[in-house]
Coordinates of C-alpha atoms in Angstrom, one line a residue:
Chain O
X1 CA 32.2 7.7 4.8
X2 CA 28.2 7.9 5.2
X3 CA 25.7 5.8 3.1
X4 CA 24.4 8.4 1.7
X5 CA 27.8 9.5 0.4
X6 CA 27.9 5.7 -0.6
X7 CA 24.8 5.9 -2.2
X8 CA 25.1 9.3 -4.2
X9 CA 28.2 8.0 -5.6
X10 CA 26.5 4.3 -6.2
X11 CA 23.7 6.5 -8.6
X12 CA 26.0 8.9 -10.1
X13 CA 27.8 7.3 -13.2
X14 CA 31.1 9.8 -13.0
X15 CA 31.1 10.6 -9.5
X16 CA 34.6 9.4 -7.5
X17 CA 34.7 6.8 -5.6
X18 CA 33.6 7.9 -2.2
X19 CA 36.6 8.8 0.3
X20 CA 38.0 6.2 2.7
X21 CA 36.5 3.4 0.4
X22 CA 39.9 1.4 -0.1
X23 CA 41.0 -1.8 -2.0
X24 CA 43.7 -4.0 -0.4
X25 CA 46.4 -2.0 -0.1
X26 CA 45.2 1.3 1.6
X27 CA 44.6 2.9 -2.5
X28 CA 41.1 3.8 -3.9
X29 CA 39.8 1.6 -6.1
X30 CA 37.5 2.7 -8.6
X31 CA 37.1 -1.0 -10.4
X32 CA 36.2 -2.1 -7.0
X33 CA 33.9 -0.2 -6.4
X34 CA 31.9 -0.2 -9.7
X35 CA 31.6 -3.9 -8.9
X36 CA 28.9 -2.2 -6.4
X37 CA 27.4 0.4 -8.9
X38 CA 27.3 -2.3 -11.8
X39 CA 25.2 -4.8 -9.0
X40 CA 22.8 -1.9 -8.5
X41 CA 22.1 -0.5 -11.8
X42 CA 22.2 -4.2 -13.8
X43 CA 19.9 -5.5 -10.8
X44 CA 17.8 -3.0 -11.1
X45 CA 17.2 -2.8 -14.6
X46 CA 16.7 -6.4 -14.6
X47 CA 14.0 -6.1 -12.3
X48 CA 12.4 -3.4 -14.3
X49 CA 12.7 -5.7 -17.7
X50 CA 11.3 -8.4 -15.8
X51 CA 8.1 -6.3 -15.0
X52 CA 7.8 -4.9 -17.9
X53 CA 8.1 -7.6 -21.0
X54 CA 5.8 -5.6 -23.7
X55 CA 7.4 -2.3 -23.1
X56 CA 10.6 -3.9 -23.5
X57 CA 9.1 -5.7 -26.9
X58 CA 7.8 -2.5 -27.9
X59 CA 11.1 0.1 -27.8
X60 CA 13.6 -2.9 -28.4
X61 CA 15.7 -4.6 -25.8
X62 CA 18.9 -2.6 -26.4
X63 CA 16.7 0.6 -26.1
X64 CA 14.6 -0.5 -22.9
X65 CA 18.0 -1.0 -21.5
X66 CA 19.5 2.7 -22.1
X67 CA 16.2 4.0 -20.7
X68 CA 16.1 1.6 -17.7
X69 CA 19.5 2.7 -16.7
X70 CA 18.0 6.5 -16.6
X71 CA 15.2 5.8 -14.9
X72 CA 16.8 3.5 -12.5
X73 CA 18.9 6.8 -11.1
X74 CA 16.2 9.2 -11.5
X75 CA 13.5 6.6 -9.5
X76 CA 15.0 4.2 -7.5
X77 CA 12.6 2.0 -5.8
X78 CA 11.0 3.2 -2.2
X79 CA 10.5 -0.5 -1.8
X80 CA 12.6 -3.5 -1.5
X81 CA 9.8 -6.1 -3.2
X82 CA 10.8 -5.8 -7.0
X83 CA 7.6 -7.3 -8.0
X84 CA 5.7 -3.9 -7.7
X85 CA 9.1 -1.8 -9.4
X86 CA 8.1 0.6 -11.9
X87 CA 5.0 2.0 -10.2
X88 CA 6.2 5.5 -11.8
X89 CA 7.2 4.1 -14.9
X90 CA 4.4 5.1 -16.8
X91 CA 4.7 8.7 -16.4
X92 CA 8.5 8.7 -16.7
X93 CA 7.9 7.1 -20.5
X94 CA 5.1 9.8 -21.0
X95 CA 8.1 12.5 -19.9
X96 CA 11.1 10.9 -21.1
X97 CA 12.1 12.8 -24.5
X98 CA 12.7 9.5 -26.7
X99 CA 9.5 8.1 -25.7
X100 CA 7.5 11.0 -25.4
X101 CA 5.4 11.1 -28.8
X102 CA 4.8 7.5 -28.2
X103 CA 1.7 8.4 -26.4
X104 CA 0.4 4.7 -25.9
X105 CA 3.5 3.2 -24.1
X106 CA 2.3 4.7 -20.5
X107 CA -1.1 2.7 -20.6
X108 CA 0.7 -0.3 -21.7
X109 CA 3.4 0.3 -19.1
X110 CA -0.1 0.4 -16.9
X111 CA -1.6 -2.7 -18.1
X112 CA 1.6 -4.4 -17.4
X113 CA 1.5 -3.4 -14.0
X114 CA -2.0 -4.7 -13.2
X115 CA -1.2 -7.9 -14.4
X116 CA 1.8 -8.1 -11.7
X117 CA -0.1 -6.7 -9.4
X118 CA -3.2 -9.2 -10.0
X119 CA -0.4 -12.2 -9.7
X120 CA 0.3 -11.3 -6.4
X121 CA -3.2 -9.9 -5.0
X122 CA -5.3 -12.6 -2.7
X123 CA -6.9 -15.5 -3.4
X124 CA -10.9 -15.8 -4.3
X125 CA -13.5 -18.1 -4.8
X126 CA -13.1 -18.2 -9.0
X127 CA -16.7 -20.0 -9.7
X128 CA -18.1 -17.4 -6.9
X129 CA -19.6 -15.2 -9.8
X130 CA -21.8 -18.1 -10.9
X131 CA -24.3 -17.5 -8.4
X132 CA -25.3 -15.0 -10.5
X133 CA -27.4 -17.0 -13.7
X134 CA -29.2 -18.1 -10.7
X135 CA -30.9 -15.1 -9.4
X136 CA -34.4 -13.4 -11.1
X137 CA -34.6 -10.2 -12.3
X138 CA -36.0 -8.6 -9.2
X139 CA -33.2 -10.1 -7.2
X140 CA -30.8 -9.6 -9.5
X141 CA -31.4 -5.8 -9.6
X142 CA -31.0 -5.4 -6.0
X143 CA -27.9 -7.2 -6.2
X144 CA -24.3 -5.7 -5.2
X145 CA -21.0 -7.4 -7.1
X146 CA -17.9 -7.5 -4.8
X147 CA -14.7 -8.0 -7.2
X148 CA -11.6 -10.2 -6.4
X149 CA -8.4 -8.9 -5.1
X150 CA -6.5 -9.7 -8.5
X151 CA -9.2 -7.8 -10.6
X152 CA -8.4 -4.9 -12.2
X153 CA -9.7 -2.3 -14.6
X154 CA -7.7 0.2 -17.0
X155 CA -9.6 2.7 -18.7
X156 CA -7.3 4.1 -22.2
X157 CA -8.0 6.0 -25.0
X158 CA -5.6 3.7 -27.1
X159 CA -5.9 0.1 -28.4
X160 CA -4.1 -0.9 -25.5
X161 CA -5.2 -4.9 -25.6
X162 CA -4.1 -4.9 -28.9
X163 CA -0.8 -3.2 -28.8
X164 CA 0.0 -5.7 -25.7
X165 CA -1.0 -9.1 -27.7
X166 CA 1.0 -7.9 -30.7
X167 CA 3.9 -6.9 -28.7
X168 CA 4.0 -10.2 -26.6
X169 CA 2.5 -12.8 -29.5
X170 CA 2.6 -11.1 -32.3
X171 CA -0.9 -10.4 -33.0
X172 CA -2.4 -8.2 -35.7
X173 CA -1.4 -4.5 -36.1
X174 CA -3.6 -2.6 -33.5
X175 CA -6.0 0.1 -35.5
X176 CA -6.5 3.4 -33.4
X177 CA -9.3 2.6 -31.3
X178 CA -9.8 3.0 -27.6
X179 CA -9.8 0.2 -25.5
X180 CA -10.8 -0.5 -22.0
X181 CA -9.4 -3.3 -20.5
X182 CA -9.9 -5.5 -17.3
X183 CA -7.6 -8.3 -15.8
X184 CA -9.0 -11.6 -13.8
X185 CA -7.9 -14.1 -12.3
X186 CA -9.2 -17.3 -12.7
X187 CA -6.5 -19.5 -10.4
X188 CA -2.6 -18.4 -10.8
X189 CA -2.3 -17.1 -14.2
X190 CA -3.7 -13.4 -14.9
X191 CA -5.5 -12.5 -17.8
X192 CA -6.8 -9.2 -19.5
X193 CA -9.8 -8.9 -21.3
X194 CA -11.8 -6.3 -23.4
X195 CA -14.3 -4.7 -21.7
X196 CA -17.3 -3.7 -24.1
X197 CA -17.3 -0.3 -25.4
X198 CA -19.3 2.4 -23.3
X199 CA -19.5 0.3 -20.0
X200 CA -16.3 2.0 -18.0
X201 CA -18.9 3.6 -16.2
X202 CA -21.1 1.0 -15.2
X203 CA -18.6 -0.7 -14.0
X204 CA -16.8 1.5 -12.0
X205 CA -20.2 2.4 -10.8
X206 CA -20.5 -1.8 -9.6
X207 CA -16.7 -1.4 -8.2
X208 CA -18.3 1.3 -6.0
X209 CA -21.1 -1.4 -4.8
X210 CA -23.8 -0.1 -6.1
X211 CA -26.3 -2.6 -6.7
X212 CA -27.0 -3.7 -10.3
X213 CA -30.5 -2.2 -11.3
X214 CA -28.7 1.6 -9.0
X215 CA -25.7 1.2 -12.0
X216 CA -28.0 0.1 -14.8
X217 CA -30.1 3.3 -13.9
X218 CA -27.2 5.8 -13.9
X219 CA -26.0 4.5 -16.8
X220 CA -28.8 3.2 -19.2
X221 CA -27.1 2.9 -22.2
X222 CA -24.6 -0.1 -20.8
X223 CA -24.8 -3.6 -22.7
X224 CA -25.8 -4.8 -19.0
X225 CA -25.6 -8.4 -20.3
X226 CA -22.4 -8.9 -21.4
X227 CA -20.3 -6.9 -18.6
X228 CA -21.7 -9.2 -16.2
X229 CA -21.3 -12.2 -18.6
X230 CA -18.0 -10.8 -18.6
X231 CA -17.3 -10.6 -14.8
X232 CA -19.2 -14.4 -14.5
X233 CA -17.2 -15.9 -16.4
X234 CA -13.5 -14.8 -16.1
X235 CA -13.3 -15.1 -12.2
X236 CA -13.5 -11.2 -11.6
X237 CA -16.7 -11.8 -8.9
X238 CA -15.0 -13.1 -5.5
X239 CA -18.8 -12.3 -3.8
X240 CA -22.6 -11.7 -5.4
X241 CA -24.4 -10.2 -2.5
X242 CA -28.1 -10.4 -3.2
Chain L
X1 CA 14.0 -15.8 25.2
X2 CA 15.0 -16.8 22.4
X3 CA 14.8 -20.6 21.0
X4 CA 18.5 -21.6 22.3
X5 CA 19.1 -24.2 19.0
X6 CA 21.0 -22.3 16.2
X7 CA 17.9 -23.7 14.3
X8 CA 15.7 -26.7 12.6
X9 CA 17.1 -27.6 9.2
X10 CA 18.5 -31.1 9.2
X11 CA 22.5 -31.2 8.8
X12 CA 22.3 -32.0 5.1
X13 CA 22.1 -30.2 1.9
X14 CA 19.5 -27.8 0.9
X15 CA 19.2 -25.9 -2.1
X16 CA 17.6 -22.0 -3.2
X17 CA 14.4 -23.0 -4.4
X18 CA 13.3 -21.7 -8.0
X19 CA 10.1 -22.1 -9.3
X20 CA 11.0 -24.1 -12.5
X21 CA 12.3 -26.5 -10.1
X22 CA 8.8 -27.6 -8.4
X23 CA 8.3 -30.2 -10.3
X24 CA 11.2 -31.8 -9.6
X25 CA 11.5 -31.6 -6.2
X26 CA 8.4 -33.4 -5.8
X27 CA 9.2 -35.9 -7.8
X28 CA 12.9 -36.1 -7.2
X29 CA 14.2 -33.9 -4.2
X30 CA 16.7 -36.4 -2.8
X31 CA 19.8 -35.8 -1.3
X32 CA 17.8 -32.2 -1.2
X33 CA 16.3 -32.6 2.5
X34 CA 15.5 -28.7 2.9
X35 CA 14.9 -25.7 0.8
X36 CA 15.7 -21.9 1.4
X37 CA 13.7 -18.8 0.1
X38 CA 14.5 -15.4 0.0
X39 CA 11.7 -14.0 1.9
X40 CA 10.4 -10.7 0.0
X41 CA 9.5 -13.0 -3.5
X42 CA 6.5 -13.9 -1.0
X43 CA 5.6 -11.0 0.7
X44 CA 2.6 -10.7 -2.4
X45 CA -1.4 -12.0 -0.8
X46 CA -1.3 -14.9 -2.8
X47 CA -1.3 -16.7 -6.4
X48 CA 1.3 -18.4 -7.2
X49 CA 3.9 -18.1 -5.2
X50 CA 2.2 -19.0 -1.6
X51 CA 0.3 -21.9 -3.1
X52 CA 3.5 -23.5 -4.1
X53 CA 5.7 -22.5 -1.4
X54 CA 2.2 -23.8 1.2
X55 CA 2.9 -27.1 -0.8
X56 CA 6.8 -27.4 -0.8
X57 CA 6.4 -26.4 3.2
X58 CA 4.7 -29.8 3.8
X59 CA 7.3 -31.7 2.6
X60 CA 10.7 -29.8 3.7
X61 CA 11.7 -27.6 6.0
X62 CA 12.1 -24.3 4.8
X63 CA 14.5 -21.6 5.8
X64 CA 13.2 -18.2 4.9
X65 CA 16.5 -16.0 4.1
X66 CA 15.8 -11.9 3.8
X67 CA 17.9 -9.8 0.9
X68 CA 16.5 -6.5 2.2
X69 CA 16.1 -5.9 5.6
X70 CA 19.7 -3.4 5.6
X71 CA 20.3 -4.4 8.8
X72 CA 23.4 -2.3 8.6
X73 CA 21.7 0.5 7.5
X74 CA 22.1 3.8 9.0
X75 CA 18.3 5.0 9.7
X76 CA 16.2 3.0 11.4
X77 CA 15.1 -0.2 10.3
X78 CA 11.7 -0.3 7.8
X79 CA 9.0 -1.5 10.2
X80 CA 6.5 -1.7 6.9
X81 CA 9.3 -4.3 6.1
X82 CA 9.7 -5.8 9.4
X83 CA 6.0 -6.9 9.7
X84 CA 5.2 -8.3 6.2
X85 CA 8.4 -10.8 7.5
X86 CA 6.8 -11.1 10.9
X87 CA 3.5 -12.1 8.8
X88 CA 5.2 -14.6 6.7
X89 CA 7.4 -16.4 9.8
X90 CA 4.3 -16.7 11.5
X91 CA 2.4 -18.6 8.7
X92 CA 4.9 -20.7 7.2
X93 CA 7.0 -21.3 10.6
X94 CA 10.0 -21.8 9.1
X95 CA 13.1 -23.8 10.2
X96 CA 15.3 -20.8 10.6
X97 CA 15.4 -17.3 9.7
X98 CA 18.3 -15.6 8.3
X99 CA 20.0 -12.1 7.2
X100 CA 23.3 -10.3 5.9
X101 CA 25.9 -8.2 7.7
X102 CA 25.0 -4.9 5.1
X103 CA 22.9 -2.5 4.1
X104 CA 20.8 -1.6 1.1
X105 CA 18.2 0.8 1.5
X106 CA 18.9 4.8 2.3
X107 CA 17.1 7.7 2.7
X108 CA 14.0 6.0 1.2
X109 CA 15.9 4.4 -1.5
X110 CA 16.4 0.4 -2.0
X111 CA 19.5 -0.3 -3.5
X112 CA 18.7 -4.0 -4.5
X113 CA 22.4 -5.1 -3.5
X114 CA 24.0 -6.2 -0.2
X115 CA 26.1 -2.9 0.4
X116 CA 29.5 -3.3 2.7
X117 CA 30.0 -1.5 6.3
X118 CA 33.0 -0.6 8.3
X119 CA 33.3 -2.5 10.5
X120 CA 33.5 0.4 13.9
X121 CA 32.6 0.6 17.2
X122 CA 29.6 2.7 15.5
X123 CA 28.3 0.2 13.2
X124 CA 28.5 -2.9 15.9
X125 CA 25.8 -0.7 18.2
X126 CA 24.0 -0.1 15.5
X127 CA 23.7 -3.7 14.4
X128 CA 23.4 -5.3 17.7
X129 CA 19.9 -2.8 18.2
X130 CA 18.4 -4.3 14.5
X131 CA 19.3 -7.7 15.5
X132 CA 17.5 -7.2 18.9
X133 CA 14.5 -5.9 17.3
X134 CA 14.2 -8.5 14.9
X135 CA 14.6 -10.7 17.1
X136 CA 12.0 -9.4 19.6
X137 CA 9.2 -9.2 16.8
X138 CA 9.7 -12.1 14.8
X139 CA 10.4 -14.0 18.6
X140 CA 12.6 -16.2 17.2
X141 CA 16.5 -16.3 17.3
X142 CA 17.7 -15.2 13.2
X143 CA 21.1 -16.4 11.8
X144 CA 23.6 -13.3 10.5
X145 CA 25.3 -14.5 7.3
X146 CA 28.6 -13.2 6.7
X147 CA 29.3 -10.5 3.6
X148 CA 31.4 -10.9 0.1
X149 CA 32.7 -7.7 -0.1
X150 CA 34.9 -6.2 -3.0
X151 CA 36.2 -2.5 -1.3
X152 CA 37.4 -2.3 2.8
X153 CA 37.0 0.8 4.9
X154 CA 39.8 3.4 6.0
X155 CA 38.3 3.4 8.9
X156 CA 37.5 0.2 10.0
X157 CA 39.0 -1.2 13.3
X158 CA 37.6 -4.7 13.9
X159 CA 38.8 -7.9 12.0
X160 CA 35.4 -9.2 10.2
X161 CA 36.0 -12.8 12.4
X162 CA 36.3 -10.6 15.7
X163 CA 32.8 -8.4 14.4
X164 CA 30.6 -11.1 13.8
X165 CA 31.9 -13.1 17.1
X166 CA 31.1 -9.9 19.2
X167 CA 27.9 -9.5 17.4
X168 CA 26.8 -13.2 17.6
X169 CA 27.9 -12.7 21.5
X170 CA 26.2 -9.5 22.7
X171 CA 23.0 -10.2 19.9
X172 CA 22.5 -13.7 21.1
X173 CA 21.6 -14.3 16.8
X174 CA 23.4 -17.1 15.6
X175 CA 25.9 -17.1 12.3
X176 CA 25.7 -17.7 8.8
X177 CA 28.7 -19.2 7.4
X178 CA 28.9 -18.5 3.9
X179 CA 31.8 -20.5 3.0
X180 CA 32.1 -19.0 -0.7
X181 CA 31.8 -15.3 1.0
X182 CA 35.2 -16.1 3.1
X183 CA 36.8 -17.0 0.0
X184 CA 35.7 -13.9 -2.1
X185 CA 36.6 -11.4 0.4
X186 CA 39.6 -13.0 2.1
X187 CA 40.9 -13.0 -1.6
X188 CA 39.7 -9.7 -2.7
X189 CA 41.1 -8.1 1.2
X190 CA 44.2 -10.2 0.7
X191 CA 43.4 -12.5 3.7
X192 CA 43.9 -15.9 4.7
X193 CA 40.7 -18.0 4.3
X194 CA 42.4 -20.6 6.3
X195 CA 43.1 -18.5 9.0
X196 CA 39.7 -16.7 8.7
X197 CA 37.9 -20.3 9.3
X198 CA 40.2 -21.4 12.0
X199 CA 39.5 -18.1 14.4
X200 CA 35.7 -18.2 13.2
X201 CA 32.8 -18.8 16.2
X202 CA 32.0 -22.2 14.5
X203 CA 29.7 -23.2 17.8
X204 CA 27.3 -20.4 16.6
X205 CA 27.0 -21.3 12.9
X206 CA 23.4 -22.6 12.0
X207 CA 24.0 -23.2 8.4
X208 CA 26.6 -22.7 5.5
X209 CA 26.0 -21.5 2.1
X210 CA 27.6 -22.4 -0.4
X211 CA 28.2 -20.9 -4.1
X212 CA 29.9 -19.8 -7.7
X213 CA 32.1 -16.9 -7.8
X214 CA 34.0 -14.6 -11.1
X215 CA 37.5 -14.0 -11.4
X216 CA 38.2 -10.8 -12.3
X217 CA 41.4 -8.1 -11.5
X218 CA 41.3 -4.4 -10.4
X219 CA 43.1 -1.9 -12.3
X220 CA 46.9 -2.9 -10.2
X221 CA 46.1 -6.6 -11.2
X222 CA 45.3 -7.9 -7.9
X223 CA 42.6 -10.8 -8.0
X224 CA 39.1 -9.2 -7.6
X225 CA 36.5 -12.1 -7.0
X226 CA 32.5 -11.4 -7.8
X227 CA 29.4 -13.0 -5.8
X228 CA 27.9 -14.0 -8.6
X229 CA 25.7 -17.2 -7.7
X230 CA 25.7 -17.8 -11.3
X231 CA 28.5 -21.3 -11.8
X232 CA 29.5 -24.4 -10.0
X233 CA 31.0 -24.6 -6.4
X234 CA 34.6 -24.0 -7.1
X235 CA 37.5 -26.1 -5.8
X236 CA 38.9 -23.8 -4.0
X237 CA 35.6 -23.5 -2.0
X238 CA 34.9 -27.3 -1.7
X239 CA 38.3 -27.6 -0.2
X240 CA 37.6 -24.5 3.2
X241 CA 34.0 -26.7 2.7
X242 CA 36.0 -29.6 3.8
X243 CA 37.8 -27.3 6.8
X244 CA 34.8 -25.8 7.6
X245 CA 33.4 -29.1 8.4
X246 CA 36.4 -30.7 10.1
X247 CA 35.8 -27.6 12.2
X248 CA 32.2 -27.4 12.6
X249 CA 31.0 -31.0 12.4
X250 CA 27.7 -31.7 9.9
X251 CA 26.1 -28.7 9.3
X252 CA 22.5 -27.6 6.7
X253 CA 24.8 -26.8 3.8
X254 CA 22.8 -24.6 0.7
X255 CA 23.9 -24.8 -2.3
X256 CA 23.1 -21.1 -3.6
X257 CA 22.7 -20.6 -7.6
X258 CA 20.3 -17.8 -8.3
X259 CA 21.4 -16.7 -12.1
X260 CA 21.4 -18.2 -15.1
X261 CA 19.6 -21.0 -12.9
X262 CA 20.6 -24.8 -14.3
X263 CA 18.1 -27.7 -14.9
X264 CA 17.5 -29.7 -11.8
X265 CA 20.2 -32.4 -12.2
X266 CA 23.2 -30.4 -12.4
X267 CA 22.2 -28.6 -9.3
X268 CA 21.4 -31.8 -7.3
X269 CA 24.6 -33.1 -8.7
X270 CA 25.9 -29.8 -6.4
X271 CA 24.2 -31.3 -3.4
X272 CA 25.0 -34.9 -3.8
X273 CA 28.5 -33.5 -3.7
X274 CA 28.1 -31.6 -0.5
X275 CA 26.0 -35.0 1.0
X276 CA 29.2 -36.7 -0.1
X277 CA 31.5 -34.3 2.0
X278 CA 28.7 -34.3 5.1
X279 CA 28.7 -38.1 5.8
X280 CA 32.5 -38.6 5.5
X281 CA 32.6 -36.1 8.1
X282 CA 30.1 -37.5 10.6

């Protein structure tokens, strides 16, 4: 017996138990060993559900489980901390034949993602963007932003804010729109936030540490105000470097 | 070397420490006077989860017990792995460090389960060089916790008692007695438990585990018992609890309950029990 006998057979529903695995008495034992398979795939699923809440909301517990279960033997984690399981979920939903003309559920799938992966980034400064409101105009142009570890942005076409309040809290039904989202920080709890239209770009351009007035020049049409109102005040700015 | 004490946990119960129990073990630990983790739910940078476990770790001595490490794993051990537990040892210092006789990751693939090995001449080289290297870069002594397993192997040609003994002996790790393991596997291999405990290396054990099992049957109706950490400490198992320490003398004794996770007085209810078995004992 090899592992990776044990391991095909572990992943492969119908598959026979592998040889010279053996209960008490010398006999195979397939009950015995889908004590084995059923720790693997329920523990994995688990972890997946427990990433994943909205998506799960979204498609329906008893759904979310049937596709769990085929995407728990098609990707099986490279990694043994759970907290970052699902990585490749989002394109397996944007594949997967039942979910496939559900074209929102990857960017959800992604949203839910940065929120775990914000939980568990390091720890900042959270009133570190205040510095900010203190700087004058001149200074404030020549001024680079460097963002926490547990800030994040998601760029979607789809009302992807909205779809993930309504699935978690019940919110209002989402009307097509895109939505751009970012998730801060502020101590232990993550939270997203909309990001104002057209400003993905200026952003990104910040992320890249360009200074303020080098982002506000590539990208002129920005509401420069309320991005950085944005970033001050939810505990996305872990440095302002003027 | 090595430090030459199985470890620093007090002999007295501890329990698995789950967030929604923070609050009351700051308020309300006693006769809870150490707490175990399983190391990769803080292997994240930080939020949450260090900030209470930085607090917790200035009031109890912790034990930091690994899930995933497949020590018994065929390939190489994960050095990626290896150093985010050498990084949180060397921060948090913890009272003793700790691992299973299994395996769970293969050919790039983690399992999420504690997978069984035969127990061959093969397997004991192969576990004796992972214990080394842990031992080597964490540079401290780990304890090897002993498996519940539900199949055996055709070809296995050690007794489980005599691998863990020659283990414990050429590794220099101590043991892990996980007293709810004998009975699952002794029962499930149609073993003695009594026996088991009697022949088992008790001088090397730096802690016992204890824990809730299922009953269930195998297709010929023979008793099949599941790990399942999810239920009370069952009499059978407080009673080899009771040989074990007649046996071992006062030992850290954990009370393990991971699912469906009860409110903080049923579980310390658990430990006053074990505190009750400890200090007749002493």
């Amino acid at each position: 017996m090899t592992q990776t006998q044990f391991r095909t057979a572990l992943l492969t529903p119908d598959a026979p138990v592998p040889a010279g695995v053996i209960g008490p008495t010398g006999q195979s034992s397939a009950k015995r060993f889908n004590v084995y398979r059923n720790n693997v795939t329920t523990g994995l699923c688990r972890a997946l559900a427990d990433n994943f809440p909205a998506i799960r909301s979204l498609v329906g517990s008893e759904f979310f489980q049937a596709m769990a279960v085929e995407f728990v033997r098609a990707c099986p984690p490279n990694s043994p901390l759970m907290a970052g399981y699902g990585l490749a979920l989002p394109d397996f939903l944007a594949q997967f034949p039942p979910t496939q003309s559900l074209g929102y559920l990857p960017d959800v799938a992604r949203l839910e993602l940065a929120i775990r992966q914000s939980y568990h980034a390091g720890d900042h400064d959270p009133k570190a963007g205040a510095r900010l409101g203190t700087l004058d105009e001149a200074r404030l142009m020549q001024t680079r932003l460097r963002l926490a570890p547990s800030f994040r942005l998601l760029i979607s076409d789809w009302p992807v804010l909205d779809i993930w309040n309504a699935a978690l809290s019940g919110g209002p039904k989402p009307r097509h729109q895109a939505q751009s989202v970012i998730v801060a920080r502020p101590a232990f709890d993550p939270m997203p936030h909309l990001l104002p239209t057209g400003a993905e770009a200026f952003l990104q351009a910040l992320i890249d540490m360009a200074t303020i007035g080098q982002a506000i020049a590539a990208h002129p049409d920005t509401d420069v105000l309320a991005v950085l109102t944005l970033l001050a005040t939810t505990g996305s700015i872990s440095e302002v470097m003027s | 070397m090595f430090d030459a004490a199985p470890n620093h946990l007090p002999p007295a119960p501890g329990v698995g420490y789950k967030p929604q129990h923070f609050q009351a073990l700051i308020s309300d630990a006693a006769p809870v006077r150490w707490l175990e983790i399983h190391a990769e739910n803080y292997m994240g940078h930080g939020g949450r989860p260090l900030a209470q476990l930085r607090h917790l770790a200035e009031r109890f001595p912790i034990s930091v017990h690994g899930v995933a490490l497949s020590i018994g794993g065929e390939a190489d051990l994960d050095t990626d792995h290896l150093t985010r537990l050498k990084t949180l040892c060397d921060w948090l210092n913890p009272a003793s460090f700790s691992e299973h006789l299994a395996w769970s990751t293969h050919d790039g693939a983690f399992l999420n389960d504690l997978l069984p090995l035969p127990y061959t001449v093969q397997t004991l080289t192969r576990v004796v060089d992972h214990i080394d290297q842990v031992q080597t870069v964490l540079g401290r002594k780990m304890l090897l916790e002993n498996p519940s397993t539900y199949v055996a192997f055709a070809e296995t040609s050690y007794d489980e008692v005599d691998f863990l003994t020659e283990i414990a002996r050429r590794s220099g790790c101590g043991l892990l007695l996980d007293v709810n393991n004998v009975h699952v596997s002794c029962i499930n291999n149609a073993r003695d438990p009594v026996d088991y405990l009697n022949r088992f290396p008790m001088n090397a054990v730096g802690e016992i585990h204890l824990g809730g099992h299922d009953e269930d049957r195998d297709e010929n109706g023979a008793s099949l018992l599941i790990d399942a950490h999810g239920s009370p400490v069952t009499v059978s198992v407080w009673a080899l609890y009771r040989q074990t320490l007649s046996l071992s003398g006062p030992r850290p004794t954990l009370i393990e309950w991971d699912n469906d996770v009860p409110d903080w007085p049923l579980l310390r209810a658990e430990a006053e029990r074990a505190a009750g078995i400890i200090e007749a004992m002493a």
